[in-house]
XYZ file of C-alpha atoms in Angstrom:
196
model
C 12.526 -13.819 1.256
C 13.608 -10.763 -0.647
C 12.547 -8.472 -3.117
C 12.231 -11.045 -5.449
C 9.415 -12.962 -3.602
C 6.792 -15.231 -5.524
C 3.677 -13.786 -4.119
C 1.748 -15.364 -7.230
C 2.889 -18.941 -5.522
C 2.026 -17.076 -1.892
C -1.693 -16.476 -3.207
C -1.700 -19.968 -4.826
C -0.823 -21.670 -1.459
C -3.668 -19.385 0.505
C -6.221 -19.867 -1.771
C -8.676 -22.234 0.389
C -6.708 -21.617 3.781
C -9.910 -19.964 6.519
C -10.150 -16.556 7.337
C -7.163 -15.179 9.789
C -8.012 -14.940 13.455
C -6.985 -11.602 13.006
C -10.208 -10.695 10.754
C -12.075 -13.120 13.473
C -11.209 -10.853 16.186
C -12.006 -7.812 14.354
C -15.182 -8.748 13.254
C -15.792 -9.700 17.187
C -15.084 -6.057 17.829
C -17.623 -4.350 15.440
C -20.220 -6.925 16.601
C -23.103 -6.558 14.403
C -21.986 -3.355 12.128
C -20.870 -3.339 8.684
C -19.108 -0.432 7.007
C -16.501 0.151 4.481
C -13.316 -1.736 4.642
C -10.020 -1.528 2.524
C -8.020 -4.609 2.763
C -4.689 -3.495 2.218
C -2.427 -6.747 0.285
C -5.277 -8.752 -0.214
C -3.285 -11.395 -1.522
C -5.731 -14.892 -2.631
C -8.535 -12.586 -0.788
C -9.838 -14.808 2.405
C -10.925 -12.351 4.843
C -12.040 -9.667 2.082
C -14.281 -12.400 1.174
C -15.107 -13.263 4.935
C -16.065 -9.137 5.021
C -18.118 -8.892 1.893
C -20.198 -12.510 2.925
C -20.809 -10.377 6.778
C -21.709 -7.537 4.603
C -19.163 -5.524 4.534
C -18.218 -2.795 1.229
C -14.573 -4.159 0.646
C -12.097 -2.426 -1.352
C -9.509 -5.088 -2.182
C -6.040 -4.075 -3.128
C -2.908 -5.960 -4.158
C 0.101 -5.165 -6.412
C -0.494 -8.560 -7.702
C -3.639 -9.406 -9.052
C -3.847 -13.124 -9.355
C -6.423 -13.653 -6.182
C -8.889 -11.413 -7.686
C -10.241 -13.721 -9.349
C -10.543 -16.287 -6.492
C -12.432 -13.342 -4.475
C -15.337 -13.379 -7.417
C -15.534 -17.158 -7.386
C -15.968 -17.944 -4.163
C -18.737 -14.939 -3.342
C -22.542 -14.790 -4.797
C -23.099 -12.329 -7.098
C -24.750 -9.941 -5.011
C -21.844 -9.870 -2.587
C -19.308 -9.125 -5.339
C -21.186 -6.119 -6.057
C -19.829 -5.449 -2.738
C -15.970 -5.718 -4.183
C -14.199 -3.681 -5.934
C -10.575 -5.208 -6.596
C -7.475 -2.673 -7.197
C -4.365 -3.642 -8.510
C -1.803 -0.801 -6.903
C 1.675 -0.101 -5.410
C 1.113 1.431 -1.943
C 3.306 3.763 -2.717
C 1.284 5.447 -5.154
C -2.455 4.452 -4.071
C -5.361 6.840 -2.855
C -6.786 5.096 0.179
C -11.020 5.838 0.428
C -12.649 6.742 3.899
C -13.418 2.768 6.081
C -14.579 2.234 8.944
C -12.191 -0.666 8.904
C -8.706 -0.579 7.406
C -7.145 -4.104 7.318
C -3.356 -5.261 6.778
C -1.990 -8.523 7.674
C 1.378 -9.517 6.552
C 1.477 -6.827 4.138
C 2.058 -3.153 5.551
C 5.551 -3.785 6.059
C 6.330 -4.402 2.283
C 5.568 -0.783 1.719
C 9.596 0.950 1.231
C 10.936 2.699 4.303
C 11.146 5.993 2.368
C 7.327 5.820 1.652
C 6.245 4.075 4.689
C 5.765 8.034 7.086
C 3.429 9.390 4.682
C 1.338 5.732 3.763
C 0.945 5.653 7.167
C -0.590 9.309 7.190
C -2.685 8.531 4.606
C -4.452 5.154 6.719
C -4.875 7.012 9.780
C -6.273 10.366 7.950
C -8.651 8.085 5.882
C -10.074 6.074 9.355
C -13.349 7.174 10.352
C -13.172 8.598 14.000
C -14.574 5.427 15.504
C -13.388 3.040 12.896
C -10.591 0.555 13.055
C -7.131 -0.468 12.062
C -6.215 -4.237 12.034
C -3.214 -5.990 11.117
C 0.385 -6.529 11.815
C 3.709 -4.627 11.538
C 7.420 -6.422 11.843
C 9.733 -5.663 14.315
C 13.201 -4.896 14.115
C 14.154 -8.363 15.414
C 12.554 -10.100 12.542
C 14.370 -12.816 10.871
C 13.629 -10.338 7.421
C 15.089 -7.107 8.846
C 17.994 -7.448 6.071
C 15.686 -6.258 3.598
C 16.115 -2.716 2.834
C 12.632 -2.542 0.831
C 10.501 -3.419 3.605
C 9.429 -1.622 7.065
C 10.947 -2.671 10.389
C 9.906 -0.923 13.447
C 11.023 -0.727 17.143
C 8.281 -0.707 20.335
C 8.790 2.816 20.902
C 7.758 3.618 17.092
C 4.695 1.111 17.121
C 3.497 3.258 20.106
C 3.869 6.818 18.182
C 2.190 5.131 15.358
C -0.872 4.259 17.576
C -0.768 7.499 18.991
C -4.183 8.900 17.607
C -6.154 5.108 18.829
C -7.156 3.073 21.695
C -5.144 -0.433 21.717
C -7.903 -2.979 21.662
C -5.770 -5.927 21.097
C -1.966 -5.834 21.256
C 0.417 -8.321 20.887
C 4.296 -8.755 20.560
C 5.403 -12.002 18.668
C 9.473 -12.818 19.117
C 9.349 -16.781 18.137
C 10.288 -19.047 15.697
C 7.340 -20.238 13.306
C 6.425 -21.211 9.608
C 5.853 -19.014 6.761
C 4.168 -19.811 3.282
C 6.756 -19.726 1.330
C 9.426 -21.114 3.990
C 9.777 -23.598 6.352
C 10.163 -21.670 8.980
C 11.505 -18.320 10.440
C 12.266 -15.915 13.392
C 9.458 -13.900 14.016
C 9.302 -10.454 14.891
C 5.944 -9.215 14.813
C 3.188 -6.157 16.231
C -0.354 -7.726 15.784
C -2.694 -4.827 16.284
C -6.422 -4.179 16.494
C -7.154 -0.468 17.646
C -10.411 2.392 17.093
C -9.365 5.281 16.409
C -10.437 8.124 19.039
């Protein structure tokens, strides 16, 4: 995988695939509430729709727009009122006030030179209270070659996390399939925590 990915063929292949446990767990962990989420790399869209059908305001974004569309079809119109899809760089994006910001598998492709002040931007725009949920790559990933992406060590996860209370926490080092490959050495920091 490099900077010449094919996420269109990445959203292709996840179109039908369930909702992550990741957005299962989460959802666990507001119990019955439902705020406003931003689901940052939305990709094909499965767990922004899984927020907008438990009621959820979802603000979708992807630099690549081709699961937008799969978001609309598979929701009834008056949960797509609850949508709104944005096609944006995170580089470059405004990110609204959630009670719930979401990022699996896609935080990391934000640049290294950008990633400090993105990362600002999430916490500042979390509701006291509210939640981030998603994953980060280690520095022991099989990707860590790639200069465009973010790799981070323990010690930086933790300063990261600083301002929240871990509510879920765990360190993958293992081999395991991708999407797009058959398999690879995983380095990952799966993450659910409130922010105090």
């Amino acid at each position: 995988m490099d900077k010449n990915t094919n996420w269109p063929e990445f959203i292709k292949r996840t179109l039908d695939t369930p909702p992550r446990w990741m957005m299962k767990k989460t959802l666990e962990l507001f119990g019955d509430f439902a705020g406003h989420a931003v689901d940052l790399g939305c990709g094909s869209g499965i767990d922004t729709i899984e927020l907008a059908e438990r009621g959820w305001t979802v603000y979708a974004v992807d630099s690549t727009p081709d699961g937008f569309a799969n978001i609309m079809s598979k929701l009834p119109e008056d949960k797509q009122a609850k949508v709104k899809c944005i096609q944006a760089d995170f580089e470059h994006m405004a990110i609204p006030e959630a009670d719930l910001i979401y990022s699996v598998f896609s935080l990391p492709f934000c640049k290294p030179e950008h990633f400090g002040a993105f990362w600002e931007k999430i916490v500042s725009a979390i509701k006291p209270g509210g939640r981030f949920a998603g994953n980060l790559f280690g520095v022991k990933d099989e990707w860590a070659y790639m200069s465009d992406a973010t790799f981070i060590t323990k010690e930086q996860f933790d300063e990261l996390f600083k301002d929240f209370t871990i509510e879920h926490f765990r360190e993958q080092y293992s081999e395991g399939p991708s999407v797009l490959v058959p398999t690879k050495l995983w380095h990952l920091f799966d993450v659910v925590a409130q922010k105090r």
